[in-house]
Amino acid sequence: MTERIHLEDFQGFRCTSCGLCCTRRWGVGVERVIEPGIRASEFHARRESEGYIPLEVSPDSPTRATKKEDGSCVFLEEENLCGLHSELGGQGKPVGCQLYPYRPVRTPTGVYVSQSFACPPVVAGLDDNVEENRAHLAAVLSQFPDGAAELPDEEFPVSLTQRTKISWSSYLELEERLLQAYDSEKPLDSLLTMTNSILLCETIAAGEAIETWPVFPPPFLHLEFEKELLRSYLIAVISIVERENDISARIELQEALAQGHELFSMMIDAPLPEVGVGFTTTAGDSLHPIFRRYFHNTVRGKLLLAPTVVARLLAVAIGYALLEIYLLGLCRRLNCDRNDQEALARAFEIVEADAISHSIELYKFFLSFEETLSRVVNSELDG
């Protein structure tokens, strides 16, 4: 039986051969069933003759495609074309390359997908070929079902918070409320309101089905305390992203950011603006439609499912602040405006690959944020 592929109208994709996905820092794993074809290809032999070892084999990890001196994939050739694709066709590439920029997840009601906004065509919204991409995803996943992450098909598979699990049908109901509550003009305020509302309803409902919970209220008039909490966690996340392997340097960086200093960013090789930039919003900003599409992509693509829905919403809030900070730094470095596709895609890459989904350590920060906010909500109720 063919799986249902849920693809939203805005989730089309048309490759422009920009080559950025083939020059990113991330590694590309090669499946065992794909590896023999790559090794037998003429392009693989050509790269070997040029002195490369195209596929790296390690006893502790899957086979991976290696990189050239400039950091690009060893199989990338002139004009940003894939040598494997040219010779073997799309089906001869690693599954991750076949699926990119899509990230599918299998659920009790079919396969849902999100898109990586680190891809410039995704940022640009080249979405005129949704059905073509739906057919492509179905074909790849029928051959490689492990290409989709799995959501356990249990009665209560979704962790709303660390205290409450909800059914899949209840979660789908919650998604609609989240999308209605999002405010393009005040994304941070609306995200903090969502988390506050869920934590408030969780306490008041005391086990009642989520369908009976009150509709989310409009954004609170005063979110100063929540934003101050967000700022402290934002500083911690930046320090991990920028100085991951140096604890003392991370502490020093946190102290400097807390004092409002601009520091040099190793991620963008340019000065990093003061963190307060992340909380600025401008009415009618031309990027609001892109940010709104990003949130819809996050929700519809089932990216709120880990570690908990509330922790992930808080992570998205931090992500919006990071976008503003790194985008401004990149625009200064590139001498461009906020609509520059390269700067936008790079800022989204930092948020997606280096922050929101970077490590278990950051998950702990988001869960800690949830716990702190939960205590605040409950103390206000007790008072």
Short mmCIF file of N, CA and C in Angstrom, two decimals, residues 50-164:
data_model
loop_
_atom_site.label_atom_id
_atom_site.label_comp_id
_atom_site.label_asym_id
_atom_site.label_seq_id
_atom_site.Cartn_x
_atom_site.Cartn_y
_atom_site.Cartn_z
N GLU A 50 42.64 11.27 -9.44
CA GLU A 50 43.07 12.62 -9.08
C GLU A 50 43.65 12.68 -7.67
N GLY A 51 43.71 11.51 -7.01
CA GLY A 51 44.34 11.44 -5.70
C GLY A 51 43.38 11.47 -4.52
N TYR A 52 42.07 11.47 -4.78
CA TYR A 52 41.10 11.49 -3.69
C TYR A 52 40.73 10.07 -3.25
N ILE A 53 40.28 9.94 -2.02
CA ILE A 53 39.63 8.73 -1.54
C ILE A 53 38.16 9.11 -1.39
N PRO A 54 37.32 8.88 -2.42
CA PRO A 54 35.97 9.46 -2.45
C PRO A 54 35.07 9.00 -1.32
N LEU A 55 35.22 7.76 -0.87
CA LEU A 55 34.36 7.24 0.19
C LEU A 55 35.20 6.88 1.40
N GLU A 56 34.80 7.41 2.55
CA GLU A 56 35.53 7.17 3.79
C GLU A 56 34.81 6.08 4.58
N VAL A 57 35.54 5.02 4.92
CA VAL A 57 34.97 3.90 5.65
C VAL A 57 35.55 3.89 7.06
N SER A 58 34.67 3.81 8.04
CA SER A 58 35.09 3.78 9.44
C SER A 58 34.35 2.66 10.14
N PRO A 59 35.04 1.91 11.02
CA PRO A 59 34.36 0.82 11.73
C PRO A 59 33.29 1.30 12.70
N ASP A 60 33.36 2.58 13.08
CA ASP A 60 32.43 3.12 14.07
C ASP A 60 31.30 3.96 13.48
N SER A 61 31.26 4.14 12.16
CA SER A 61 30.23 4.98 11.55
C SER A 61 29.99 4.53 10.12
N PRO A 62 28.85 4.93 9.52
CA PRO A 62 28.57 4.53 8.14
C PRO A 62 29.58 5.13 7.16
N THR A 63 29.64 4.55 5.98
CA THR A 63 30.47 5.10 4.92
C THR A 63 30.01 6.52 4.61
N ARG A 64 30.96 7.42 4.38
CA ARG A 64 30.61 8.81 4.10
C ARG A 64 31.35 9.30 2.88
N ALA A 65 30.73 10.21 2.16
CA ALA A 65 31.39 10.87 1.05
C ALA A 65 32.41 11.86 1.61
N THR A 66 33.59 11.91 1.05
CA THR A 66 34.62 12.81 1.55
C THR A 66 34.47 14.19 0.91
N LYS A 67 35.33 15.10 1.35
CA LYS A 67 35.28 16.47 0.84
C LYS A 67 36.61 16.85 0.21
N LYS A 68 36.55 17.80 -0.69
CA LYS A 68 37.76 18.34 -1.31
C LYS A 68 38.37 19.41 -0.39
N GLU A 69 39.49 19.92 -0.81
CA GLU A 69 40.21 20.88 0.02
C GLU A 69 39.38 22.11 0.34
N ASP A 70 38.51 22.52 -0.58
CA ASP A 70 37.70 23.71 -0.35
C ASP A 70 36.44 23.43 0.46
N GLY A 71 36.28 22.19 0.92
CA GLY A 71 35.13 21.85 1.74
C GLY A 71 33.93 21.33 0.98
N SER A 72 34.00 21.33 -0.34
CA SER A 72 32.87 20.86 -1.14
C SER A 72 32.91 19.34 -1.27
N CYS A 73 31.76 18.75 -1.58
CA CYS A 73 31.67 17.30 -1.75
C CYS A 73 32.60 16.84 -2.87
N VAL A 74 33.23 15.71 -2.67
CA VAL A 74 34.19 15.20 -3.65
C VAL A 74 33.52 14.88 -4.98
N PHE A 75 32.19 14.69 -4.96
CA PHE A 75 31.48 14.36 -6.20
C PHE A 75 30.90 15.57 -6.91
N LEU A 76 31.15 16.77 -6.37
CA LEU A 76 30.69 17.99 -7.03
C LEU A 76 31.65 18.35 -8.15
N GLU A 77 31.09 18.61 -9.32
CA GLU A 77 31.95 18.97 -10.45
C GLU A 77 31.63 20.38 -10.93
N GLU A 78 32.07 20.70 -12.16
CA GLU A 78 31.92 22.04 -12.67
C GLU A 78 30.44 22.43 -12.77
N GLU A 79 30.21 23.75 -12.68
CA GLU A 79 28.87 24.33 -12.79
C GLU A 79 27.93 23.81 -11.71
N ASN A 80 28.50 23.44 -10.57
CA ASN A 80 27.73 22.98 -9.42
C ASN A 80 26.83 21.79 -9.73
N LEU A 81 27.32 20.90 -10.57
CA LEU A 81 26.56 19.69 -10.90
C LEU A 81 27.15 18.49 -10.16
N CYS A 82 26.30 17.53 -9.86
CA CYS A 82 26.74 16.31 -9.17
C CYS A 82 27.23 15.29 -10.20
N GLY A 83 28.48 14.86 -10.06
CA GLY A 83 29.02 13.89 -11.00
C GLY A 83 28.30 12.56 -10.94
N LEU A 84 27.83 12.17 -9.73
CA LEU A 84 27.08 10.92 -9.61
C LEU A 84 25.74 11.02 -10.29
N HIS A 85 25.06 12.16 -10.10
CA HIS A 85 23.76 12.34 -10.74
C HIS A 85 23.89 12.30 -12.26
N SER A 86 24.92 12.95 -12.76
CA SER A 86 25.12 12.99 -14.21
C SER A 86 25.34 11.60 -14.80
N GLU A 87 26.04 10.74 -14.05
CA GLU A 87 26.34 9.41 -14.57
C GLU A 87 25.31 8.36 -14.19
N LEU A 88 24.86 8.39 -12.94
CA LEU A 88 24.00 7.32 -12.42
C LEU A 88 22.53 7.69 -12.34
N GLY A 89 22.24 8.97 -12.50
CA GLY A 89 20.88 9.43 -12.28
C GLY A 89 20.65 9.71 -10.80
N GLY A 90 19.51 10.33 -10.49
CA GLY A 90 19.24 10.70 -9.11
C GLY A 90 19.22 9.52 -8.17
N GLN A 91 18.77 8.35 -8.67
CA GLN A 91 18.65 7.17 -7.81
C GLN A 91 20.01 6.58 -7.43
N GLY A 92 21.08 7.05 -8.03
CA GLY A 92 22.41 6.54 -7.70
C GLY A 92 23.09 7.33 -6.61
N LYS A 93 22.46 8.41 -6.15
CA LYS A 93 23.05 9.24 -5.10
C LYS A 93 22.65 8.73 -3.72
N PRO A 94 23.38 9.11 -2.68
CA PRO A 94 22.94 8.77 -1.32
C PRO A 94 21.51 9.24 -1.08
N VAL A 95 20.80 8.52 -0.22
CA VAL A 95 19.38 8.82 0.00
C VAL A 95 19.19 10.23 0.53
N GLY A 96 20.09 10.68 1.41
CA GLY A 96 19.97 12.04 1.92
C GLY A 96 19.99 13.07 0.82
N CYS A 97 20.82 12.84 -0.20
CA CYS A 97 20.90 13.76 -1.34
C CYS A 97 19.64 13.66 -2.19
N GLN A 98 19.08 12.46 -2.30
CA GLN A 98 17.85 12.29 -3.07
C GLN A 98 16.68 13.01 -2.41
N LEU A 99 16.66 13.06 -1.09
CA LEU A 99 15.54 13.65 -0.37
C LEU A 99 15.69 15.15 -0.16
N TYR A 100 16.90 15.65 -0.07
CA TYR A 100 17.13 17.05 0.25
C TYR A 100 16.43 17.95 -0.77
N PRO A 101 15.80 19.04 -0.29
CA PRO A 101 15.82 19.64 1.04
C PRO A 101 14.68 19.16 1.97
N TYR A 102 14.11 18.01 1.65
CA TYR A 102 13.00 17.50 2.45
C TYR A 102 13.50 16.60 3.58
N ARG A 103 12.77 16.65 4.71
CA ARG A 103 13.03 15.77 5.85
C ARG A 103 11.71 15.10 6.22
N PRO A 104 11.51 13.85 5.84
CA PRO A 104 10.23 13.19 6.08
C PRO A 104 10.17 12.49 7.44
N VAL A 105 8.96 12.41 7.98
CA VAL A 105 8.72 11.68 9.22
C VAL A 105 7.44 10.87 9.04
N ARG A 106 7.51 9.61 9.40
CA ARG A 106 6.37 8.70 9.25
C ARG A 106 5.53 8.73 10.53
N THR A 107 4.23 8.93 10.39
CA THR A 107 3.32 9.07 11.53
C THR A 107 2.13 8.12 11.33
N PRO A 108 1.23 8.04 12.33
CA PRO A 108 0.05 7.19 12.17
C PRO A 108 -0.86 7.60 11.03
N THR A 109 -0.75 8.83 10.52
CA THR A 109 -1.62 9.29 9.44
C THR A 109 -0.85 9.59 8.15
N GLY A 110 0.32 8.99 8.00
CA GLY A 110 1.07 9.18 6.77
C GLY A 110 2.41 9.84 6.99
N VAL A 111 3.07 10.14 5.88
CA VAL A 111 4.39 10.76 5.93
C VAL A 111 4.25 12.27 5.74
N TYR A 112 4.77 13.02 6.71
CA TYR A 112 4.80 14.48 6.63
C TYR A 112 6.24 14.91 6.38
N VAL A 113 6.40 16.05 5.76
CA VAL A 113 7.76 16.51 5.45
C VAL A 113 7.93 17.97 5.84
N SER A 114 9.14 18.29 6.22
CA SER A 114 9.55 19.68 6.38
C SER A 114 10.64 19.95 5.36
N GLN A 115 10.93 21.21 5.15
CA GLN A 115 11.99 21.61 4.23
C GLN A 115 13.09 22.33 5.00
N SER A 116 14.30 22.21 4.52
CA SER A 116 15.41 22.94 5.10
C SER A 116 15.46 24.34 4.49
N PHE A 117 15.37 25.35 5.34
CA PHE A 117 15.46 26.73 4.87
C PHE A 117 16.91 27.17 4.70
N ALA A 118 17.85 26.24 4.86
CA ALA A 118 19.24 26.52 4.51
C ALA A 118 19.42 26.42 3.00
N CYS A 119 18.35 26.06 2.29
CA CYS A 119 18.36 25.93 0.83
C CYS A 119 17.77 27.20 0.22
N PRO A 120 18.53 27.97 -0.58
CA PRO A 120 18.01 29.22 -1.14
C PRO A 120 16.71 29.09 -1.92
N PRO A 121 16.49 28.06 -2.76
CA PRO A 121 15.20 27.96 -3.43
C PRO A 121 14.03 27.79 -2.47
N VAL A 122 14.26 27.15 -1.33
CA VAL A 122 13.21 27.04 -0.31
C VAL A 122 12.91 28.40 0.29
N VAL A 123 13.96 29.14 0.63
CA VAL A 123 13.78 30.49 1.16
C VAL A 123 13.02 31.35 0.15
N ALA A 124 13.36 31.21 -1.12
CA ALA A 124 12.72 32.01 -2.17
C ALA A 124 11.28 31.58 -2.43
N GLY A 125 10.91 30.38 -1.99
CA GLY A 125 9.54 29.92 -2.18
C GLY A 125 9.23 29.47 -3.59
N LEU A 126 10.17 28.77 -4.22
CA LEU A 126 9.92 28.23 -5.57
C LEU A 126 9.04 27.00 -5.43
N ASP A 127 7.73 27.23 -5.31
CA ASP A 127 6.79 26.20 -4.88
C ASP A 127 5.74 25.86 -5.95
N ASP A 128 6.11 25.93 -7.21
CA ASP A 128 5.14 25.72 -8.27
C ASP A 128 5.06 24.28 -8.76
N ASN A 129 5.69 23.34 -8.07
CA ASN A 129 5.72 21.96 -8.55
C ASN A 129 5.53 20.97 -7.40
N VAL A 130 4.52 21.21 -6.59
CA VAL A 130 4.29 20.39 -5.40
C VAL A 130 4.02 18.94 -5.77
N GLU A 131 3.18 18.71 -6.75
CA GLU A 131 2.82 17.32 -7.12
C GLU A 131 4.02 16.57 -7.66
N GLU A 132 4.85 17.23 -8.40
CA GLU A 132 6.08 16.60 -8.92
C GLU A 132 6.97 16.15 -7.77
N ASN A 133 7.08 16.98 -6.75
CA ASN A 133 7.90 16.62 -5.60
C ASN A 133 7.24 15.56 -4.74
N ARG A 134 5.92 15.57 -4.66
CA ARG A 134 5.23 14.52 -3.92
C ARG A 134 5.51 13.15 -4.55
N ALA A 135 5.44 13.09 -5.88
CA ALA A 135 5.72 11.83 -6.57
C ALA A 135 7.17 11.40 -6.36
N HIS A 136 8.08 12.36 -6.37
CA HIS A 136 9.50 12.04 -6.15
C HIS A 136 9.72 11.47 -4.76
N LEU A 137 9.14 12.11 -3.74
CA LEU A 137 9.29 11.63 -2.37
C LEU A 137 8.70 10.24 -2.21
N ALA A 138 7.54 10.01 -2.82
CA ALA A 138 6.90 8.69 -2.72
C ALA A 138 7.79 7.62 -3.34
N ALA A 139 8.42 7.94 -4.48
CA ALA A 139 9.28 6.97 -5.15
C ALA A 139 10.51 6.65 -4.32
N VAL A 140 11.14 7.67 -3.74
CA VAL A 140 12.35 7.45 -2.94
C VAL A 140 12.02 6.65 -1.68
N LEU A 141 10.93 7.01 -1.00
CA LEU A 141 10.59 6.34 0.26
C LEU A 141 10.05 4.94 0.04
N SER A 142 9.49 4.67 -1.13
CA SER A 142 9.06 3.29 -1.41
C SER A 142 10.26 2.38 -1.56
N GLN A 143 11.36 2.91 -2.08
CA GLN A 143 12.58 2.14 -2.24
C GLN A 143 13.43 2.15 -0.97
N PHE A 144 13.39 3.28 -0.25
CA PHE A 144 14.20 3.44 0.97
C PHE A 144 13.30 3.91 2.10
N PRO A 145 12.48 3.03 2.66
CA PRO A 145 11.55 3.45 3.73
C PRO A 145 12.26 4.00 4.95
N ASP A 146 13.50 3.59 5.19
CA ASP A 146 14.24 4.11 6.35
C ASP A 146 14.64 5.56 6.16
N GLY A 147 14.37 6.11 4.98
CA GLY A 147 14.69 7.52 4.76
C GLY A 147 13.81 8.46 5.55
N ALA A 148 12.71 7.94 6.08
CA ALA A 148 11.82 8.74 6.92
C ALA A 148 12.00 8.37 8.38
N ALA A 149 12.07 9.36 9.24
CA ALA A 149 12.09 9.10 10.67
C ALA A 149 10.75 8.51 11.09
N GLU A 150 10.74 7.80 12.20
CA GLU A 150 9.52 7.10 12.64
C GLU A 150 8.98 7.72 13.92
N LEU A 151 7.65 7.96 13.93
CA LEU A 151 6.97 8.31 15.16
C LEU A 151 6.28 7.07 15.68
N PRO A 152 6.56 6.64 16.88
CA PRO A 152 5.95 5.41 17.40
C PRO A 152 4.42 5.47 17.32
N ASP A 153 3.83 4.43 16.77
CA ASP A 153 2.38 4.36 16.63
C ASP A 153 1.79 3.84 17.94
N GLU A 154 1.75 4.72 18.94
CA GLU A 154 1.22 4.36 20.25
C GLU A 154 -0.01 5.22 20.53
N GLU A 155 -0.70 4.90 21.61
CA GLU A 155 -1.92 5.64 21.92
C GLU A 155 -1.62 7.10 22.25
N PHE A 156 -0.52 7.34 22.97
CA PHE A 156 -0.15 8.71 23.34
C PHE A 156 1.32 8.93 22.96
N PRO A 157 1.56 9.15 21.68
CA PRO A 157 2.96 9.20 21.22
C PRO A 157 3.62 10.57 21.34
N VAL A 158 2.86 11.62 21.65
CA VAL A 158 3.42 12.97 21.60
C VAL A 158 3.60 13.53 23.00
N SER A 159 4.81 13.98 23.31
CA SER A 159 5.08 14.62 24.60
C SER A 159 4.78 16.11 24.47
N LEU A 160 3.68 16.52 25.06
CA LEU A 160 3.32 17.94 25.05
C LEU A 160 4.30 18.72 25.92
N THR A 161 4.50 18.22 27.12
CA THR A 161 5.50 18.74 28.05
C THR A 161 6.19 17.53 28.66
N GLN A 162 7.06 17.77 29.62
CA GLN A 162 7.70 16.65 30.30
C GLN A 162 6.74 15.95 31.26
N ARG A 163 5.58 16.56 31.50
CA ARG A 163 4.59 15.96 32.41
C ARG A 163 3.42 15.32 31.67
N THR A 164 3.14 15.76 30.45
CA THR A 164 1.89 15.38 29.77
C THR A 164 2.15 14.83 28.38
#
